PDB file of C-alpha atoms in Angstrom:
ATOM      1  CA  MET A 126     233.807  42.754  73.172  1.00 94.00           C
ATOM      2  CA  THR A 127     231.361  43.954  70.563  1.00 96.00           C
ATOM      3  CA  PRO A 128     228.349  46.024  71.632  1.00 96.00           C
ATOM      4  CA  GLU A 129     226.084  43.087  70.784  1.00 96.00           C
ATOM      5  CA  ALA A 130     228.127  40.710  72.971  1.00 96.00           C
ATOM      6  CA  PHE A 131     228.135  43.207  75.817  1.00 96.00           C
ATOM      7  CA  VAL A 132     224.331  43.536  75.822  1.00 96.00           C
ATOM      8  CA  GLU A 133     223.990  39.744  75.673  1.00 95.00           C
ATOM      9  CA  LEU A 134     226.337  39.478  78.677  1.00 95.00           C
ATOM     10  CA  LEU A 135     224.172  41.904  80.655  1.00 95.00           C
ATOM     11  CA  ALA A 136     220.958  40.046  79.874  1.00 94.00           C
ATOM     12  CA  THR A 137     222.092  36.425  80.147  1.00 94.00           C
ATOM     13  CA  GLU A 138     225.100  36.032  82.448  1.00 94.00           C
ATOM     14  CA  LEU A 139     224.418  39.024  84.710  1.00 95.00           C
ATOM     15  CA  GLN A 140     220.622  38.753  84.384  1.00 95.00           C
ATOM     16  CA  VAL A 141     220.149  42.508  84.383  1.00 95.00           C
ATOM     17  CA  ALA A 142     216.481  43.506  84.071  1.00 94.00           C
ATOM     18  CA  GLY A 143     217.064  47.037  82.837  1.00 95.00           C
ATOM     19  CA  VAL A 144     219.585  49.831  82.452  1.00 95.00           C
ATOM     20  CA  VAL A 145     219.442  53.617  82.641  1.00 95.00           C
ATOM     21  CA  VAL A 146     222.099  55.540  80.700  1.00 93.00           C
ATOM     22  CA  GLY A 147     222.817  59.078  79.588  1.00 89.00           C
ATOM     23  CA  ALA A 148     222.303  60.147  75.994  1.00 89.00           C
ATOM     24  CA  ASN A 149     226.088  60.219  75.417  1.00 87.00           C
ATOM     25  CA  TYR A 150     226.711  56.693  76.757  1.00 91.00           C
ATOM     26  CA  ARG A 151     229.249  54.630  74.780  1.00 92.00           C
ATOM     27  CA  PHE A 152     230.091  50.970  75.262  1.00 94.00           C
ATOM     28  CA  GLY A 153     231.786  47.980  73.645  1.00 93.00           C
ATOM     29  CA  TYR A 154     235.133  47.668  71.903  1.00 94.00           C
ATOM     30  CA  ARG A 155     236.468  51.094  70.881  1.00 92.00           C
ATOM     31  CA  ALA A 156     233.260  52.579  72.308  1.00 92.00           C
ATOM     32  CA  ALA A 157     231.436  51.539  69.138  1.00 94.00           C
ATOM     33  CA  GLY A 158     228.054  51.225  70.873  1.00 95.00           C
ATOM     34  CA  THR A 159     225.850  54.251  71.414  1.00 95.00           C
ATOM     35  CA  ALA A 160     222.810  54.876  73.595  1.00 94.00           C
ATOM     36  CA  SER A 161     220.644  54.599  70.487  1.00 93.00           C
ATOM     37  CA  LEU A 162     222.113  51.190  69.659  1.00 95.00           C
ATOM     38  CA  LEU A 163     221.602  50.050  73.253  1.00 95.00           C
ATOM     39  CA  HIS A 164     217.979  51.142  73.020  1.00 94.00           C
ATOM     40  CA  THR A 165     217.635  48.896  69.962  1.00 94.00           C
ATOM     41  CA  LEU A 166     219.591  45.873  71.246  1.00 95.00           C
ATOM     42  CA  GLY A 167     218.159  45.804  74.767  1.00 95.00           C
ATOM     43  CA  PRO A 168     214.583  44.730  73.966  1.00 95.00           C
ATOM     44  CA  GLN A 169     215.945  41.996  71.693  1.00 94.00           C
ATOM     45  CA  HIS A 170     217.371  40.379  74.849  1.00 94.00           C
ATOM     46  CA  GLY A 171     214.474  41.256  77.151  1.00 94.00           C
ATOM     47  CA  LEU A 172     216.398  44.188  78.593  1.00 94.00           C
ATOM     48  CA  GLN A 173     214.550  47.400  79.425  1.00 95.00           C
ATOM     49  CA  VAL A 174     216.537  50.475  78.391  1.00 96.00           C
ATOM     50  CA  ARG A 175     215.924  54.063  79.444  1.00 95.00           C
ATOM     51  CA  VAL A 176     217.991  56.860  77.916  1.00 94.00           C
ATOM     52  CA  LEU A 177     218.093  60.155  79.826  1.00 91.00           C
ATOM     53  CA  ASP A 178     218.876  63.541  78.353  1.00 88.00           C
ATOM     54  CA  LEU A 179     222.006  65.259  79.632  1.00 84.00           C
ATOM     55  CA  VAL A 180     221.677  67.966  82.273  1.00 82.00           C
ATOM     56  CA  ALA A 181     223.001  71.120  80.679  1.00 74.00           C
ATOM     57  CA  GLY A 182     224.756  74.013  82.374  1.00 62.00           C
ATOM     58  CA  THR A 183     226.947  76.989  81.469  1.00 60.00           C
ATOM     59  CA  HIS A 184     230.596  76.354  82.222  1.00 54.00           C
ATOM     60  CA  HIS A 185     232.357  78.708  84.647  1.00 54.00           C
ATOM     61  CA  ALA A 186     236.086  79.185  84.821  1.00 48.00           C
ATOM     62  CA  ALA A 187     237.895  79.127  88.164  1.00 47.00           C
ATOM     63  CA  ASP A 188     237.764  82.927  88.352  1.00 47.00           C
ATOM     64  CA  GLY A 189     233.962  82.857  88.031  1.00 47.00           C
ATOM     65  CA  SER A 190     233.864  84.135  84.459  1.00 46.00           C
ATOM     66  CA  SER A 191     232.593  82.258  81.444  1.00 44.00           C
ATOM     67  CA  SER A 192     235.244  79.938  80.057  1.00 42.00           C
ATOM     68  CA  SER A 193     236.185  80.211  76.391  1.00 34.00           C
ATOM     69  CA  SER A 194     239.938  79.740  75.986  1.00 32.00           C
ATOM     70  CA  ASN A 195     240.030  76.408  77.817  1.00 38.00           C
ATOM     71  CA  THR A 196     236.779  74.981  76.459  1.00 38.00           C
ATOM     72  CA  ALA A 197     238.331  72.972  73.635  1.00 36.00           C
ATOM     73  CA  THR A 198     240.943  71.323  75.865  1.00 38.00           C
ATOM     74  CA  ALA A 199     238.527  70.655  78.714  1.00 41.00           C
ATOM     75  CA  ALA A 200     235.892  69.338  76.309  1.00 41.00           C
ATOM     76  CA  HIS A 201     238.424  66.935  74.794  1.00 39.00           C
ATOM     77  CA  ASP A 202     239.386  65.697  78.278  1.00 42.00           C
ATOM     78  CA  ALA A 203     235.751  65.199  79.263  1.00 42.00           C
ATOM     79  CA  ALA A 204     234.941  63.328  76.064  1.00 43.00           C
ATOM     80  CA  ALA A 205     238.075  61.198  76.387  1.00 42.00           C
ATOM     81  CA  ALA A 206     237.146  60.293  79.959  1.00 42.00           C
ATOM     82  CA  GLN A 207     233.730  59.159  78.768  1.00 44.00           C
ATOM     83  CA  GLU A 208     235.315  57.027  76.029  1.00 42.00           C
ATOM     84  CA  VAL A 209     237.688  55.386  78.508  1.00 37.00           C
ATOM     85  CA  ALA A 210     234.883  54.677  80.982  1.00 40.00           C
ATOM     86  CA  ALA A 211     232.638  53.214  78.299  1.00 40.00           C
ATOM     87  CA  ALA A 212     235.247  51.133  76.504  1.00 37.00           C
ATOM     88  CA  THR A 213     236.848  49.401  79.506  1.00 33.00           C
ATOM     89  CA  LEU A 214     234.713  47.068  81.618  1.00 35.00           C
ATOM     90  CA  GLU A 215     237.347  44.947  83.352  1.00 36.00           C
ATOM     91  CA  ARG A 216     239.936  47.637  84.069  1.00 36.00           C
ATOM     92  CA  PRO A 217     240.249  48.381  87.837  1.00 37.00           C
ATOM     93  CA  PRO A 218     238.546  51.661  88.812  1.00 37.00           C
ATOM     94  CA  GLN A 219     240.819  54.682  88.949  1.00 37.00           C
ATOM     95  CA  GLN A 220     241.606  56.345  92.224  1.00 38.00           C
ATOM     96  CA  LEU A 221     239.707  59.485  93.105  1.00 37.00           C
ATOM     97  CA  GLY A 222     241.160  62.505  91.412  1.00 38.00           C
ATOM     98  CA  GLN A 223     243.295  60.510  88.969  1.00 39.00           C
ATOM     99  CA  GLN A 224     243.031  61.930  85.458  1.00 39.00           C
ATOM    100  CA  PRO A 225     242.418  59.505  82.587  1.00 40.00           C
ATOM    101  CA  HIS A 226     245.161  59.102  79.996  1.00 39.00           C
ATOM    102  CA  THR A 227     244.245  60.489  76.610  1.00 37.00           C
ATOM    103  CA  GLN A 228     245.754  59.630  73.265  1.00 37.00           C
ATOM    104  CA  HIS A 229     246.970  62.518  71.121  1.00 37.00           C
ATOM    105  CA  GLY A 230     247.742  61.803  67.498  1.00 37.00           C
ATOM    106  CA  GLY A 231     248.108  58.395  65.955  1.00 37.00           C
ATOM    107  CA  GLN A 232     245.152  56.067  65.461  1.00 37.00           C
ATOM    108  CA  GLN A 233     241.744  57.306  66.620  1.00 37.00           C
ATOM    109  CA  ARG A 234     240.581  55.499  69.781  1.00 39.00           C
ATOM    110  CA  ASP A 235     236.908  55.584  68.866  1.00 40.00           C
ATOM    111  CA  SER A 236     235.519  53.881  65.789  1.00 36.00           C
ATOM    112  CA  GLN A 237     232.929  56.689  65.704  1.00 43.00           C
ATOM    113  CA  PRO A 238     235.006  59.820  66.495  1.00 46.00           C
ATOM    114  CA  LEU A 239     233.362  62.621  68.422  1.00 47.00           C
ATOM    115  CA  HIS A 240     233.328  65.879  66.499  1.00 48.00           C
ATOM    116  CA  ALA A 241     234.311  69.166  68.120  1.00 49.00           C
ATOM    117  CA  ALA A 242     230.689  70.218  68.598  1.00 52.00           C
ATOM    118  CA  GLU A 243     229.879  66.914  70.304  1.00 51.00           C
ATOM    119  CA  ARG A 244     232.906  67.258  72.574  1.00 50.00           C
ATOM    120  CA  ALA A 245     231.846  70.784  73.522  1.00 54.00           C
ATOM    121  CA  ALA A 246     228.309  69.561  74.242  1.00 55.00           C
ATOM    122  CA  ALA A 247     229.693  66.776  76.434  1.00 54.00           C
ATOM    123  CA  HIS A 248     231.705  69.303  78.430  1.00 59.00           C
ATOM    124  CA  GLU A 249     228.797  71.699  78.842  1.00 75.00           C
ATOM    125  CA  ALA A 250     226.638  68.889  80.258  1.00 81.00           C
ATOM    126  CA  ALA A 251     226.816  68.140  83.977  1.00 84.00           C
ATOM    127  CA  SER A 252     228.795  64.943  84.541  1.00 84.00           C
ATOM    128  CA  SER A 253     231.080  63.277  87.050  1.00 86.00           C
ATOM    129  CA  SER A 254     234.003  63.934  84.684  1.00 86.00           C
ATOM    130  CA  ARG A 255     233.216  67.654  84.688  1.00 90.00           C
ATOM    131  CA  VAL A 256     232.919  67.707  88.497  1.00 93.00           C
ATOM    132  CA  ARG A 257     236.305  65.980  88.869  1.00 93.00           C
ATOM    133  CA  HIS A 258     237.812  68.448  86.389  1.00 94.00           C
ATOM    134  CA  ALA A 259     236.390  71.365  88.388  1.00 94.00           C
ATOM    135  CA  LEU A 260     237.771  69.972  91.656  1.00 96.00           C
ATOM    136  CA  ALA A 261     241.209  69.421  90.149  1.00 95.00           C
ATOM    137  CA  HIS A 262     241.292  73.119  89.203  1.00 95.00           C
ATOM    138  CA  GLY A 263     239.686  74.429  92.398  1.00 95.00           C
ATOM    139  CA  ASP A 264     236.652  75.641  90.434  1.00 95.00           C
ATOM    140  CA  MET A 265     234.085  75.160  93.192  1.00 95.00           C
ATOM    141  CA  ALA A 266     231.520  77.358  91.429  1.00 93.00           C
ATOM    142  CA  ASP A 267     231.376  75.015  88.451  1.00 93.00           C
ATOM    143  CA  ALA A 268     231.222  71.939  90.698  1.00 93.00           C
ATOM    144  CA  ALA A 269     228.248  73.492  92.497  1.00 93.00           C
ATOM    145  CA  LEU A 270     226.638  74.334  89.164  1.00 90.00           C
ATOM    146  CA  CYS A 271     226.826  70.706  88.054  1.00 90.00           C
ATOM    147  CA  LEU A 272     225.518  69.353  91.372  1.00 91.00           C
ATOM    148  CA  ASP A 273     222.891  72.084  91.901  1.00 89.00           C
ATOM    149  CA  ARG A 274     224.262  72.433  95.451  1.00 93.00           C
ATOM    150  CA  PRO A 275     227.594  73.303  97.109  1.00 96.00           C
ATOM    151  CA  TYR A 276     230.213  70.565  96.832  1.00 97.00           C
ATOM    152  CA  ARG A 277     230.514  68.674 100.138  1.00 96.00           C
ATOM    153  CA  LEU A 278     233.833  67.226 101.295  1.00 96.00           C
ATOM    154  CA  VAL A 279     233.478  64.672 104.106  1.00 94.00           C
ATOM    155  CA  ALA A 280     236.245  63.745 106.551  1.00 93.00           C
ATOM    156  CA  SER A 281     236.124  61.049 109.216  1.00 90.00           C
ATOM    157  CA  ILE A 282     236.948  62.074 112.785  1.00 84.00           C
ATOM    158  CA  ALA A 283     235.765  58.924 114.583  1.00 70.00           C
ATOM    159  CA  ASP A 284     238.525  57.098 116.486  1.00 60.00           C
ATOM    160  CA  ASP A 285     241.218  58.695 114.337  1.00 56.00           C
ATOM    161  CA  PRO A 286     244.443  58.947 116.364  1.00 49.00           C
ATOM    162  CA  ALA A 287     245.985  61.115 113.643  1.00 50.00           C
ATOM    163  CA  SER A 288     243.506  63.947 114.131  1.00 53.00           C
ATOM    164  CA  THR A 289     244.958  66.696 116.328  1.00 57.00           C
ATOM    165  CA  MET A 290     244.120  70.086 117.745  1.00 52.00           C
ATOM    166  CA  LEU A 291     246.589  72.756 116.766  1.00 52.00           C
ATOM    167  CA  ALA A 292     248.464  74.737 119.403  1.00 45.00           C
ATOM    168  CA  ASP A 293     246.082  77.681 119.480  1.00 53.00           C
ATOM    169  CA  GLY A 294     243.140  75.386 120.252  1.00 55.00           C
ATOM    170  CA  ALA A 295     241.084  77.020 117.521  1.00 63.00           C
ATOM    171  CA  ALA A 296     241.921  74.697 114.643  1.00 77.00           C
ATOM    172  CA  LEU A 297     241.360  71.042 113.881  1.00 83.00           C
ATOM    173  CA  ARG A 298     243.927  69.099 111.837  1.00 86.00           C
ATOM    174  CA  LEU A 299     242.894  65.955 109.950  1.00 89.00           C
ATOM    175  CA  PRO A 300     245.165  63.707 107.803  1.00 91.00           C
ATOM    176  CA  ALA A 301     244.545  63.000 104.131  1.00 92.00           C
ATOM    177  CA  SER A 302     243.603  59.426 105.077  1.00 91.00           C
ATOM    178  CA  SER A 303     240.483  60.759 106.802  1.00 92.00           C
ATOM    179  CA  LEU A 304     238.982  62.136 103.571  1.00 94.00           C
ATOM    180  CA  CYS A 305     236.021  60.123 102.315  1.00 94.00           C
ATOM    181  CA  ASN A 306     235.718  61.701  98.862  1.00 94.00           C
ATOM    182  CA  GLN A 307     237.754  63.743  96.399  1.00 95.00           C
ATOM    183  CA  PRO A 308     239.120  67.057  97.705  1.00 96.00           C
ATOM    184  CA  PRO A 309     239.713  70.071  95.467  1.00 97.00           C
ATOM    185  CA  ARG A 310     243.237  71.153  94.650  1.00 96.00           C
ATOM    186  CA  PRO A 311     245.348  72.407  97.589  1.00 96.00           C
ATOM    187  CA  GLY A 312     244.594  75.909  98.795  1.00 96.00           C
ATOM    188  CA  ARG A 313     242.491  77.942 101.212  1.00 96.00           C
ATOM    189  CA  TYR A 314     238.712  77.861 100.982  1.00 97.00           C
ATOM    190  CA  ALA A 315     235.747  79.346 102.812  1.00 95.00           C
ATOM    191  CA  VAL A 316     233.496  76.486 103.930  1.00 96.00           C
ATOM    192  CA  VAL A 317     230.620  75.746 106.261  1.00 95.00           C
ATOM    193  CA  ALA A 318     231.463  72.855 108.598  1.00 92.00           C
ATOM    194  CA  THR A 319     228.841  70.576 110.118  1.00 89.00           C
ATOM    195  CA  LEU A 320     229.431  67.706 112.525  1.00 88.00           C
ATOM    196  CA  THR A 321     227.589  64.541 111.583  1.00 88.00           C
ATOM    197  CA  ALA A 322     227.099  61.081 113.063  1.00 87.00           C
ATOM    198  CA  ALA A 323     228.057  57.813 111.381  1.00 82.00           C
ATOM    199  CA  GLU A 324     225.177  58.467 108.994  1.00 77.00           C
ATOM    200  CA  THR A 325     226.462  61.653 107.364  1.00 71.00           C
ATOM    201  CA  LEU A 326     222.949  63.051 106.848  1.00 75.00           C
ATOM    202  CA  GLN A 327     222.409  63.122 110.624  1.00 82.00           C
ATOM    203  CA  GLU A 328     223.685  66.573 111.611  1.00 83.00           C
ATOM    204  CA  LEU A 329     224.693  67.055 115.249  1.00 82.00           C
ATOM    205  CA  GLY A 330     224.676  70.807 115.469  1.00 80.00           C
ATOM    206  CA  PRO A 331     224.355  74.074 113.582  1.00 85.00           C
ATOM    207  CA  PRO A 332     226.737  74.772 110.664  1.00 88.00           C
ATOM    208  CA  GLN A 333     229.903  76.675 111.502  1.00 87.00           C
ATOM    209  CA  PRO A 334     231.628  79.018 108.985  1.00 92.00           C
ATOM    210  CA  VAL A 335     235.353  78.196 109.009  1.00 92.00           C
ATOM    211  CA  GLN A 336     238.448  78.574 106.865  1.00 93.00           C
ATOM    212  CA  LEU A 337     239.818  75.400 105.282  1.00 94.00           C
ATOM    213  CA  SER A 338     243.517  74.960 104.516  1.00 94.00           C
ATOM    214  CA  LEU A 339     244.094  71.964 102.260  1.00 95.00           C
ATOM    215  CA  ASP A 340     247.346  70.338 101.145  1.00 94.00           C
ATOM    216  CA  GLU A 341     248.615  66.899 100.132  1.00 93.00           C
ATOM    217  CA  THR A 342     249.010  65.771 103.756  1.00 92.00           C
ATOM    218  CA  GLY A 343     245.527  66.687 104.963  1.00 91.00           C
ATOM    219  CA  LEU A 344     243.396  69.612 106.022  1.00 92.00           C
ATOM    220  CA  SER A 345     243.180  72.193 108.786  1.00 90.00           C
ATOM    221  CA  LEU A 346     240.003  73.944 109.892  1.00 90.00           C
ATOM    222  CA  HIS A 347     240.659  77.424 111.289  1.00 88.00           C
ATOM    223  CA  GLY A 348     238.189  79.420 113.336  1.00 81.00           C
ATOM    224  CA  CYS A 349     236.546  76.438 115.006  1.00 74.00           C
ATOM    225  CA  GLY A 350     236.841  77.873 118.524  1.00 64.00           C
ATOM    226  CA  ASP A 351     234.982  75.865 121.170  1.00 64.00           C
ATOM    227  CA  TRP A 352     233.292  73.840 118.449  1.00 65.00           C
ATOM    228  CA  ALA A 353     236.429  71.786 117.730  1.00 61.00           C
ATOM    229  CA  SER A 354     237.621  71.543 121.343  1.00 62.00           C
ATOM    230  CA  ALA A 355     234.422  69.904 122.570  1.00 69.00           C
ATOM    231  CA  LEU A 356     233.465  67.396 119.902  1.00 72.00           C
ATOM    232  CA  PRO A 357     230.410  65.349 120.931  1.00 76.00           C
ATOM    233  CA  PRO A 358     231.191  61.640 121.423  1.00 78.00           C
ATOM    234  CA  GLU A 359     228.785  60.611 118.659  1.00 83.00           C
ATOM    235  CA  ALA A 360     230.533  62.799 116.092  1.00 84.00           C
ATOM    236  CA  ALA A 361     231.923  60.580 113.313  1.00 87.00           C
ATOM    237  CA  HIS A 362     232.399  62.992 110.405  1.00 90.00           C
ATOM    238  CA  VAL A 363     232.811  66.635 109.621  1.00 90.00           C
ATOM    239  CA  ALA A 364     231.019  67.737 106.456  1.00 93.00           C
ATOM    240  CA  LEU A 365     232.481  70.740 104.636  1.00 95.00           C
ATOM    241  CA  ASP A 366     230.258  72.651 102.205  1.00 96.00           C
ATOM    242  CA  PHE A 367     232.248  74.991  99.945  1.00 97.00           C
ATOM    243  CA  LEU A 368     230.985  78.574  99.622  1.00 93.00           C
TER     244      LEU A 368
END
């Protein structure tokens, strides 16, 4: 639908009182609507609109150095993800970690194409697209930079018959089905593990530095010692903060 029809839908059928969007927000058919246009159309329909500036940050490559060679490609992916998210309202949400399909060549997707400088600015800003990109490449430093905290992976351990102790008794194995949010790419990571209750902010004990082995089938925590062999009955999750 057109940007005008979309705003009218929000105000009349959905009875939205107000919206908060980022400065690079796009909406409507072919992402024709911008945050500036939304700021103009909203009050015409009694809709309060607040546009927030993007949170900037310096991009880090997976090796910890400043990224330059991959900036153009990553910026294009980030901008394309924003276009897809803005232009499709009824499409089912993508699964965690699934990369959006981008169109190379042929007709331009956006009626107002993003220039290279705008794409680079979109990539340098902190965004969910940038965090997912960092996780897919195992770049935990950049994920932490965007979030202003270490990335936290949460796994459920409550009443999970698939969770097992490994033979040495010092490791905890959890299946991929126990993961509550997007993991980084497979590999070995240094993390701090914390047991939590059903409410993940309720920590049940002191953090424990452990080694995380992650693959497509699940994860293993090594170096747990007595911590993993005597899980408290109220423990429902293990929260893993990446170092």
